[in-house]
Tab-separated table of C-alpha atoms in Angstrom:
chain	number	residue	atom	x	y	z
A	1	MET	CA	7.105	23.796	13.279
A	2	THR	CA	4.465	25.497	11.132
A	3	ALA	CA	0.687	25.664	11.164
A	4	HIS	CA	0.716	22.855	8.604
A	5	THR	CA	2.999	20.536	10.576
A	6	ILE	CA	1.757	17.934	13.033
A	7	LYS	CA	3.702	15.791	15.480
A	8	VAL	CA	2.976	12.060	15.307
A	9	ALA	CA	4.757	10.158	18.073
A	10	GLY	CA	7.316	12.961	18.060
A	11	VAL	CA	7.819	12.922	14.275
A	12	ALA	CA	7.057	16.114	12.337
A	13	VAL	CA	4.759	15.494	9.333
A	14	ASP	CA	3.672	18.169	6.867
A	15	THR	CA	-0.063	17.951	6.204
A	16	ARG	CA	0.027	19.734	2.832
A	17	HIS	CA	0.277	18.333	-0.679
A	18	TRP	CA	3.651	18.142	-2.448
A	19	ILE	CA	3.328	19.634	-5.938
A	20	GLY	CA	6.123	20.810	-8.201
A	21	GLY	CA	8.670	20.663	-5.394
A	22	GLU	CA	6.617	22.840	-3.050
A	23	ARG	CA	4.137	22.379	-0.247
A	24	VAL	CA	0.624	23.384	-1.264
A	25	ALA	CA	-2.249	23.796	1.173
A	26	SER	CA	-5.949	23.333	0.418
A	27	THR	CA	-8.716	25.482	1.822
A	28	GLU	CA	-10.476	22.387	3.184
A	29	THR	CA	-9.077	19.568	5.313
A	30	PHE	CA	-10.039	16.062	6.378
A	31	THR	CA	-9.435	14.449	9.754
A	32	ASP	CA	-6.890	11.663	10.072
A	33	ALA	CA	-7.445	9.521	13.183
A	34	SER	CA	-5.374	6.680	14.599
A	35	PRO	CA	-7.080	3.275	14.597
A	36	ILE	CA	-5.189	2.426	17.796
A	37	ASP	CA	-7.319	4.626	20.026
A	38	SER	CA	-9.329	6.859	17.625
A	39	SER	CA	-7.202	9.867	18.615
A	40	VAL	CA	-6.962	12.616	16.005
A	41	LEU	CA	-3.521	12.724	14.398
A	42	GLY	CA	-4.180	15.880	12.406
A	43	GLU	CA	-6.137	17.790	9.818
A	44	ILE	CA	-4.860	16.952	6.339
A	45	SER	CA	-5.106	19.129	3.223
A	46	ARG	CA	-8.118	17.920	1.248
A	47	GLY	CA	-7.371	17.979	-2.439
A	48	THR	CA	-9.737	19.107	-5.163
A	49	ALA	CA	-9.662	19.069	-8.940
A	50	THR	CA	-7.485	22.185	-8.735
A	51	GLU	CA	-4.658	20.492	-6.830
A	52	ALA	CA	-4.990	17.333	-8.939
A	53	ALA	CA	-4.649	19.316	-12.173
A	54	ALA	CA	-1.700	21.268	-10.765
A	55	ALA	CA	0.078	18.028	-9.855
A	56	VAL	CA	-0.419	16.593	-13.344
A	57	ALA	CA	0.855	19.841	-14.858
A	58	ALA	CA	3.941	19.712	-12.645
A	59	ALA	CA	4.579	16.087	-13.648
A	60	ARG	CA	4.110	16.960	-17.326
A	61	ASP	CA	6.513	19.904	-17.134
A	62	ALA	CA	9.151	17.879	-15.294
A	63	PHE	CA	8.924	14.883	-17.622
A	64	PRO	CA	11.227	15.955	-20.519
A	65	VAL	CA	14.213	16.618	-18.265
A	66	TRP	CA	13.702	13.521	-16.097
A	67	ALA	CA	13.168	11.291	-19.137
A	68	ALA	CA	16.424	12.599	-20.607
A	69	THR	CA	18.328	12.043	-17.365
A	70	SER	CA	20.822	9.218	-17.777
A	71	ARG	CA	19.987	5.828	-16.338
A	72	ALA	CA	23.060	6.007	-14.125
A	73	GLU	CA	21.962	9.334	-12.653
A	74	ARG	CA	18.393	8.122	-12.125
A	75	ALA	CA	19.714	5.020	-10.372
A	76	CYS	CA	21.945	7.187	-8.180
A	77	ILE	CA	18.963	9.260	-7.041
A	78	LEU	CA	16.842	6.161	-6.388
A	79	ASN	CA	19.637	4.758	-4.222
A	80	ALA	CA	19.814	8.092	-2.400
A	81	VAL	CA	16.071	7.814	-1.692
A	82	ALA	CA	16.718	4.327	-0.288
A	83	ASP	CA	19.481	5.781	1.894
A	84	GLY	CA	17.044	8.383	3.193
A	85	VAL	CA	14.449	5.736	3.992
A	86	GLU	CA	17.006	3.660	5.885
A	87	LYS	CA	18.050	6.668	7.961
A	88	ARG	CA	14.420	7.244	8.967
A	89	ILE	CA	13.155	3.676	9.385
A	90	GLU	CA	12.200	4.225	13.029
A	91	GLU	CA	10.309	7.429	12.232
A	92	LEU	CA	8.541	5.907	9.237
A	93	ALA	CA	7.656	2.809	11.256
A	94	ILE	CA	6.041	4.634	14.170
A	95	VAL	CA	4.161	7.086	11.940
A	96	GLU	CA	2.769	4.253	9.816
A	97	THR	CA	1.757	2.289	12.916
A	98	MET	CA	-0.046	5.306	14.349
A	99	ASP	CA	-1.718	5.946	10.999
A	100	ASN	CA	-2.852	2.464	9.934
A	101	GLY	CA	-2.586	0.326	13.066
A	102	ALA	CA	-0.262	-2.380	11.734
A	103	LEU	CA	2.360	-3.848	14.071
A	104	LEU	CA	5.302	-1.589	14.879
A	105	ARG	CA	7.663	-4.567	15.044
A	106	SER	CA	6.652	-5.561	11.504
A	107	HIS	CA	7.217	-2.045	10.231
A	108	ARG	CA	10.649	-1.878	11.848
A	109	ARG	CA	11.916	-5.272	10.804
A	110	GLY	CA	10.249	-5.966	7.500
A	111	VAL	CA	8.045	-3.328	5.909
A	112	MET	CA	10.245	-0.223	6.022
A	113	PRO	CA	13.431	-2.088	5.049
A	114	ARG	CA	11.403	-3.401	2.104
A	115	VAL	CA	10.567	0.200	1.163
A	116	ALA	CA	14.270	0.931	0.789
A	117	HIS	CA	14.782	-2.361	-1.047
A	118	ASN	CA	12.095	-1.415	-3.588
A	119	PHE	CA	14.127	1.624	-4.639
A	120	ARG	CA	17.401	-0.292	-4.759
A	121	PHE	CA	15.872	-3.182	-6.697
A	122	PHE	CA	14.626	-0.970	-9.517
A	123	ALA	CA	17.787	1.134	-9.506
A	124	ASP	CA	19.767	-2.068	-10.052
A	125	TRP	CA	17.478	-3.344	-12.809
A	126	LEU	CA	17.553	0.038	-14.513
A	127	LEU	CA	21.285	-0.396	-15.058
A	128	LYS	CA	20.796	-3.918	-16.437
A	129	LEU	CA	18.309	-2.920	-19.138
A	130	ASP	CA	20.322	-3.585	-22.239
A	131	HIS	CA	19.827	-5.587	-25.395
A	132	GLU	CA	22.148	-5.997	-28.338
A	133	ASP	CA	20.781	-5.334	-31.803
A	134	PHE	CA	19.982	-8.501	-33.759
A	135	GLU	CA	19.246	-9.404	-37.351
A	136	THR	CA	16.056	-10.957	-38.692
A	137	ARG	CA	15.867	-11.745	-42.430
A	138	GLY	CA	18.164	-8.852	-43.293
A	139	HIS	CA	16.530	-6.370	-40.923
A	140	THR	CA	18.160	-4.919	-37.824
A	141	ASN	CA	16.060	-5.101	-34.670
A	142	HIS	CA	16.698	-2.616	-31.876
A	143	VAL	CA	15.155	-2.865	-28.396
A	144	SER	CA	14.723	0.264	-26.287
A	145	TRP	CA	12.985	1.187	-23.039
A	146	ASP	CA	11.270	4.531	-23.414
A	147	PRO	CA	9.567	6.543	-20.639
A	148	ALA	CA	5.818	6.990	-21.104
A	149	GLY	CA	5.123	10.254	-19.287
A	150	PRO	CA	3.217	11.325	-16.171
A	151	CYS	CA	1.864	8.377	-14.165
A	152	VAL	CA	-0.984	8.483	-11.660
A	153	LEU	CA	-0.448	6.010	-8.829
A	154	ILE	CA	-3.334	5.376	-6.415
A	155	THR	CA	-2.418	3.323	-3.369
A	156	PRO	CA	-4.243	1.510	-0.541
A	157	TRP	CA	-4.227	1.856	3.233
A	158	ASN	CA	-3.168	-1.618	4.393
A	159	ALA	CA	0.580	-1.203	3.685
A	160	PRO	CA	0.669	2.444	2.610
A	161	LEU	CA	4.327	3.234	2.045
A	162	MET	CA	5.534	-0.177	0.924
A	163	LEU	CA	2.776	-0.557	-1.662
A	164	ALA	CA	3.266	3.042	-2.815
A	165	THR	CA	6.951	2.430	-3.466
A	166	TRP	CA	6.152	-0.741	-5.407
A	167	LYS	CA	4.664	1.705	-7.899
A	168	VAL	CA	6.746	4.855	-7.417
A	169	ALA	CA	10.174	3.204	-7.661
A	170	PRO	CA	9.696	1.459	-11.046
A	171	ALA	CA	7.893	4.474	-12.495
A	172	LEU	CA	10.762	6.797	-11.571
A	173	ALA	CA	13.387	4.287	-12.646
A	174	ALA	CA	11.791	4.105	-16.095
A	175	GLY	CA	12.052	7.881	-16.479
A	176	ASN	CA	8.396	8.639	-15.818
A	177	THR	CA	7.110	11.353	-13.526
A	178	VAL	CA	4.570	10.582	-10.815
A	179	VAL	CA	1.436	11.858	-9.142
A	180	LEU	CA	0.897	9.740	-6.031
A	181	LYS	CA	-2.544	9.709	-4.423
A	182	PRO	CA	-2.354	7.903	-1.048
A	183	ALA	CA	-5.417	6.480	0.698
A	184	GLU	CA	-7.193	9.079	2.831
A	185	TRP	CA	-7.186	6.700	5.818
A	186	SER	CA	-3.364	6.544	5.889
A	187	PRO	CA	-1.748	9.528	4.117
A	188	LEU	CA	1.118	10.423	6.424
A	189	THR	CA	4.098	8.386	5.225
A	190	ALA	CA	3.504	9.522	1.638
A	191	SER	CA	4.166	13.041	2.874
A	192	LEU	CA	7.382	11.879	4.537
A	193	LEU	CA	8.404	10.138	1.312
A	194	ALA	CA	8.101	13.449	-0.531
A	195	ASP	CA	10.545	15.006	1.953
A	196	ILE	CA	12.968	12.089	1.619
A	197	ALA	CA	12.848	12.198	-2.187
A	198	ALA	CA	13.496	15.936	-2.253
A	199	GLU	CA	16.453	15.548	0.112
A	200	ALA	CA	17.792	12.789	-2.169
A	201	GLY	CA	17.925	15.207	-5.098
A	202	LEU	CA	14.812	14.203	-7.038
A	203	PRO	CA	14.009	17.241	-9.209
A	204	PRO	CA	10.859	19.264	-8.527
A	205	GLY	CA	7.741	17.888	-10.215
A	206	VAL	CA	9.114	14.395	-10.725
A	207	LEU	CA	7.220	13.145	-7.652
A	208	ASN	CA	4.009	14.834	-6.574
A	209	VAL	CA	1.688	13.832	-3.721
A	210	VAL	CA	-1.984	14.799	-3.694
A	211	GLN	CA	-4.045	13.921	-0.629
A	212	GLY	CA	-7.803	13.666	-0.296
A	213	TYR	CA	-10.814	11.634	-1.279
A	214	GLY	CA	-10.874	9.675	-4.501
A	215	SER	CA	-14.293	11.056	-5.348
A	216	GLU	CA	-12.899	14.603	-5.233
A	217	VAL	CA	-9.470	14.238	-6.864
A	218	GLY	CA	-9.626	10.848	-8.551
A	219	ASP	CA	-11.669	11.737	-11.637
A	220	THR	CA	-9.381	14.636	-12.509
A	221	LEU	CA	-6.302	12.450	-12.135
A	222	THR	CA	-7.596	9.420	-14.031
A	223	SER	CA	-9.329	11.291	-16.865
A	224	HIS	CA	-6.591	13.870	-17.485
A	225	PRO	CA	-5.368	13.816	-21.109
A	226	ASP	CA	-1.753	14.401	-20.042
A	227	VAL	CA	-1.634	11.241	-17.914
A	228	ARG	CA	0.068	8.356	-19.720
A	229	ARG	CA	-0.215	5.508	-17.212
A	230	ILE	CA	-2.450	4.689	-14.230
A	231	SER	CA	-1.813	2.115	-11.518
A	232	PHE	CA	-4.397	1.373	-8.820
A	233	THR	CA	-4.532	-1.000	-5.865
A	234	GLY	CA	-7.851	-1.217	-4.067
A	235	SER	CA	-11.456	-2.260	-4.418
A	236	VAL	CA	-13.338	-3.575	-7.440
A	237	PRO	CA	-16.016	-0.808	-7.438
A	238	THR	CA	-13.335	1.909	-7.444
A	239	ALA	CA	-11.418	0.085	-10.182
A	240	LYS	CA	-14.532	0.109	-12.376
A	241	ARG	CA	-14.825	3.871	-12.004
A	242	ILE	CA	-11.141	4.355	-12.792
A	243	ALA	CA	-11.370	2.141	-15.884
A	244	GLN	CA	-14.345	4.129	-17.148
A	245	SER	CA	-12.528	7.398	-16.494
A	246	ALA	CA	-9.336	6.245	-18.220
A	247	ALA	CA	-11.236	4.917	-21.223
A	248	ALA	CA	-11.901	8.391	-22.619
A	249	ASN	CA	-8.184	8.791	-23.390
A	250	LEU	CA	-7.374	5.078	-23.782
A	251	THR	CA	-4.897	5.523	-20.942
A	252	PRO	CA	-3.217	2.181	-20.156
A	253	LEU	CA	-3.850	1.098	-16.582
A	254	SER	CA	-2.948	-1.612	-14.112
A	255	LEU	CA	-5.465	-2.792	-11.495
A	256	GLU	CA	-4.526	-4.843	-8.426
A	257	LEU	CA	-7.757	-5.765	-6.649
A	258	GLY	CA	-8.838	-7.779	-3.632
A	259	GLY	CA	-8.977	-11.549	-3.661
A	260	LYS	CA	-10.576	-14.447	-1.808
A	261	SER	CA	-7.641	-16.831	-1.827
A	262	PRO	CA	-7.848	-20.419	-0.520
A	263	LEU	CA	-5.339	-22.292	1.608
A	264	LEU	CA	-5.488	-25.940	0.525
A	265	VAL	CA	-4.656	-28.599	3.131
A	266	PHE	CA	-4.440	-32.244	2.023
A	267	ALA	CA	-4.141	-35.328	4.190
A	268	ASP	CA	-0.416	-35.713	3.500
A	269	ALA	CA	0.389	-32.155	4.628
A	270	ASP	CA	2.559	-31.192	7.588
A	271	LEU	CA	-0.446	-30.154	9.669
A	272	ASP	CA	1.532	-28.113	12.176
A	273	LEU	CA	3.135	-26.096	9.375
A	274	ALA	CA	-0.250	-25.748	7.682
A	275	ALA	CA	-1.778	-24.472	10.925
A	276	ASP	CA	1.072	-21.958	11.316
A	277	LEU	CA	0.415	-20.699	7.786
A	278	ALA	CA	-3.311	-20.524	8.513
A	279	VAL	CA	-2.794	-18.389	11.613
A	280	GLU	CA	-0.511	-16.064	9.641
A	281	GLN	CA	-3.632	-14.930	7.802
A	282	TYR	CA	-4.501	-12.815	10.864
A	283	ASP	CA	-1.468	-10.643	10.058
A	284	ASN	CA	-2.354	-6.929	9.879
A	285	ALA	CA	-5.741	-7.813	11.405
A	286	GLY	CA	-6.465	-9.828	8.259
A	287	GLN	CA	-6.263	-6.702	6.106
A	288	VAL	CA	-4.048	-8.184	3.401
A	289	CYS	CA	-5.204	-8.506	-0.202
A	290	LEU	CA	-3.464	-11.857	-0.704
A	291	ALA	CA	-4.570	-13.365	2.612
A	292	ALA	CA	-5.925	-16.898	2.378
A	293	THR	CA	-9.363	-16.199	3.800
A	294	ARG	CA	-10.732	-19.672	2.989
A	295	PHE	CA	-9.301	-22.959	4.254
A	296	LEU	CA	-10.191	-25.965	2.076
A	297	VAL	CA	-9.202	-29.071	4.043
A	298	GLU	CA	-9.337	-32.737	3.114
A	299	GLU	CA	-12.073	-34.315	5.212
A	300	SER	CA	-9.907	-36.978	6.856
A	301	VAL	CA	-7.709	-34.335	8.543
A	302	ALA	CA	-10.238	-31.515	8.868
A	303	GLU	CA	-10.965	-32.011	12.568
A	304	GLU	CA	-7.318	-32.286	13.581
A	305	PHE	CA	-6.286	-29.313	11.419
A	306	THR	CA	-9.116	-27.174	12.783
A	307	GLN	CA	-8.126	-27.942	16.366
A	308	ARG	CA	-4.512	-26.996	15.687
A	309	VAL	CA	-5.597	-23.688	14.173
A	310	VAL	CA	-7.903	-23.023	17.127
A	311	ASP	CA	-5.100	-23.751	19.591
A	312	LYS	CA	-2.717	-21.365	17.823
A	313	ALA	CA	-5.269	-18.626	17.116
A	314	THR	CA	-6.476	-18.463	20.715
A	315	ARG	CA	-2.893	-17.805	21.827
A	316	LEU	CA	-2.599	-14.693	19.652
A	317	LYS	CA	-2.285	-11.502	21.674
A	318	GLN	CA	-4.466	-8.673	20.429
A	319	GLY	CA	-3.863	-5.107	21.494
A	320	ASP	CA	-1.822	-1.973	20.961
A	321	PRO	CA	0.348	-2.523	17.850
A	322	ARG	CA	3.160	-0.486	19.414
A	323	ASP	CA	3.663	-3.274	21.971
A	324	GLU	CA	6.373	-5.710	20.824
A	325	THR	CA	4.358	-8.645	22.163
A	326	THR	CA	1.168	-7.826	20.224
A	327	ASP	CA	0.236	-10.185	17.383
A	328	VAL	CA	-2.976	-8.593	16.093
A	329	GLY	CA	-3.801	-4.893	16.079
A	330	PRO	CA	-6.920	-2.888	15.209
A	331	ASN	CA	-8.848	-2.527	11.986
A	332	ILE	CA	-8.018	0.700	10.261
A	333	HIS	CA	-11.391	2.473	10.278
A	334	PRO	CA	-14.877	2.137	11.778
A	335	ARG	CA	-16.247	1.510	8.286
A	336	GLN	CA	-13.871	-1.406	7.831
A	337	LEU	CA	-14.883	-2.801	11.212
A	338	GLU	CA	-18.567	-2.610	10.220
A	339	LYS	CA	-17.805	-4.382	6.946
A	340	ILE	CA	-15.997	-7.233	8.692
A	341	ASP	CA	-18.691	-7.638	11.323
A	342	GLY	CA	-21.272	-7.719	8.551
A	343	PHE	CA	-19.455	-10.635	6.903
A	344	VAL	CA	-19.306	-12.557	10.168
A	345	GLN	CA	-22.853	-11.899	11.314
A	346	ARG	CA	-24.336	-12.880	7.940
A	347	ALA	CA	-22.316	-16.100	8.020
A	348	LEU	CA	-23.489	-16.918	11.538
A	349	ALA	CA	-27.080	-16.188	10.582
A	350	ALA	CA	-26.703	-18.596	7.662
A	351	GLY	CA	-25.619	-21.426	9.971
A	352	ALA	CA	-21.861	-21.022	10.309
A	353	ARG	CA	-20.223	-21.598	13.695
A	354	ALA	CA	-17.480	-19.434	15.210
A	355	VAL	CA	-14.888	-21.708	16.799
A	356	VAL	CA	-12.630	-18.698	17.378
A	357	GLY	CA	-13.790	-15.100	17.828
A	358	GLY	CA	-16.813	-13.940	15.899
A	359	HIS	CA	-17.317	-10.678	17.756
A	360	ARG	CA	-16.097	-7.130	18.179
A	361	LYS	CA	-13.869	-5.964	20.967
A	362	ASP	CA	-13.368	-2.452	22.330
A	363	GLY	CA	-12.570	0.336	19.893
A	364	GLN	CA	-11.642	-0.725	16.367
A	365	TYR	CA	-10.507	-4.199	17.381
A	366	TYR	CA	-12.172	-7.357	16.061
A	367	ALA	CA	-11.392	-10.728	17.570
A	368	PRO	CA	-9.466	-13.074	15.245
A	369	THR	CA	-12.244	-15.261	13.870
A	370	LEU	CA	-12.493	-18.757	12.436
A	371	LEU	CA	-15.833	-19.987	11.072
A	372	THR	CA	-16.690	-23.616	10.402
A	373	ASP	CA	-19.804	-25.345	9.042
A	374	VAL	CA	-19.972	-22.796	6.241
A	375	ALA	CA	-21.818	-23.297	2.989
């Protein structure tokens, strides 16, 4: 154990950045607290423009060698990362649950195995990327897949490691190098991923992790002239700032933003199945970007469907996400809780009716809520 290592549910986690194959500490830190009980998990290195620039430089310097690494060798390393994830599924699951409050049983059974699968999937596809030359009007056409360069990947807090590896795995498979910036509300498993990747033989500088606030490291990362690709998952306001920052260098970027998806229920639907799907929207305390947060129901079955949802939703058990019997855990941060309560209270003030929930509970827990009579 070192001064920069914390224990989270018995798992050692380094609180420093990972840059160029080394741990790098910042002079300032930020506090990472568990949404389960607001307990402090640790003080995390708070990145600045200095660490962000160093990470980009490390990714730039590592790029030529990694890009020239054979596809077979890259795939081998990605599979070794997957092996490392699978060996540490229990550790990754409990750390992520402590850090973001999602259900431990979901992390064990679905989320962390999916993390390993992400690496294997892109390792497999990397070996299938092939295309024979073909002729067109006397000209030979050749298809190739060429690495772009250093990629900045900015990830959200609702499924931190799984969503990070959705970006990291394909970027590495393609021969790019990476600077990963995890959400400040849930940074811990990104640090563990850096350890796993290093143990799997990923060369120094190919994967870098910079922690901190987007306002303090984000501009440097997204406006840097050496960055060749940017991928962001998060809010619309932040995406606007990133797009403006990237525009100076015409850096290509991908934005995955929040939605307001509807679940459509028609009169000929299997209403019990539809109600089951509706109640699934409370997964991860509703903090899922593709959650169907609106139910649009044909009028002739609206009353019956609503009652079925109410019956199922009121049976959900809310509490400590480490408990195997818990169905709904806490919201990740007090600010998120305030945002949700603001939505609900404005709806109620406008004439909506809460047939389930509609109120806060102790700590960072919000009762699963269903509003009817909405505009």
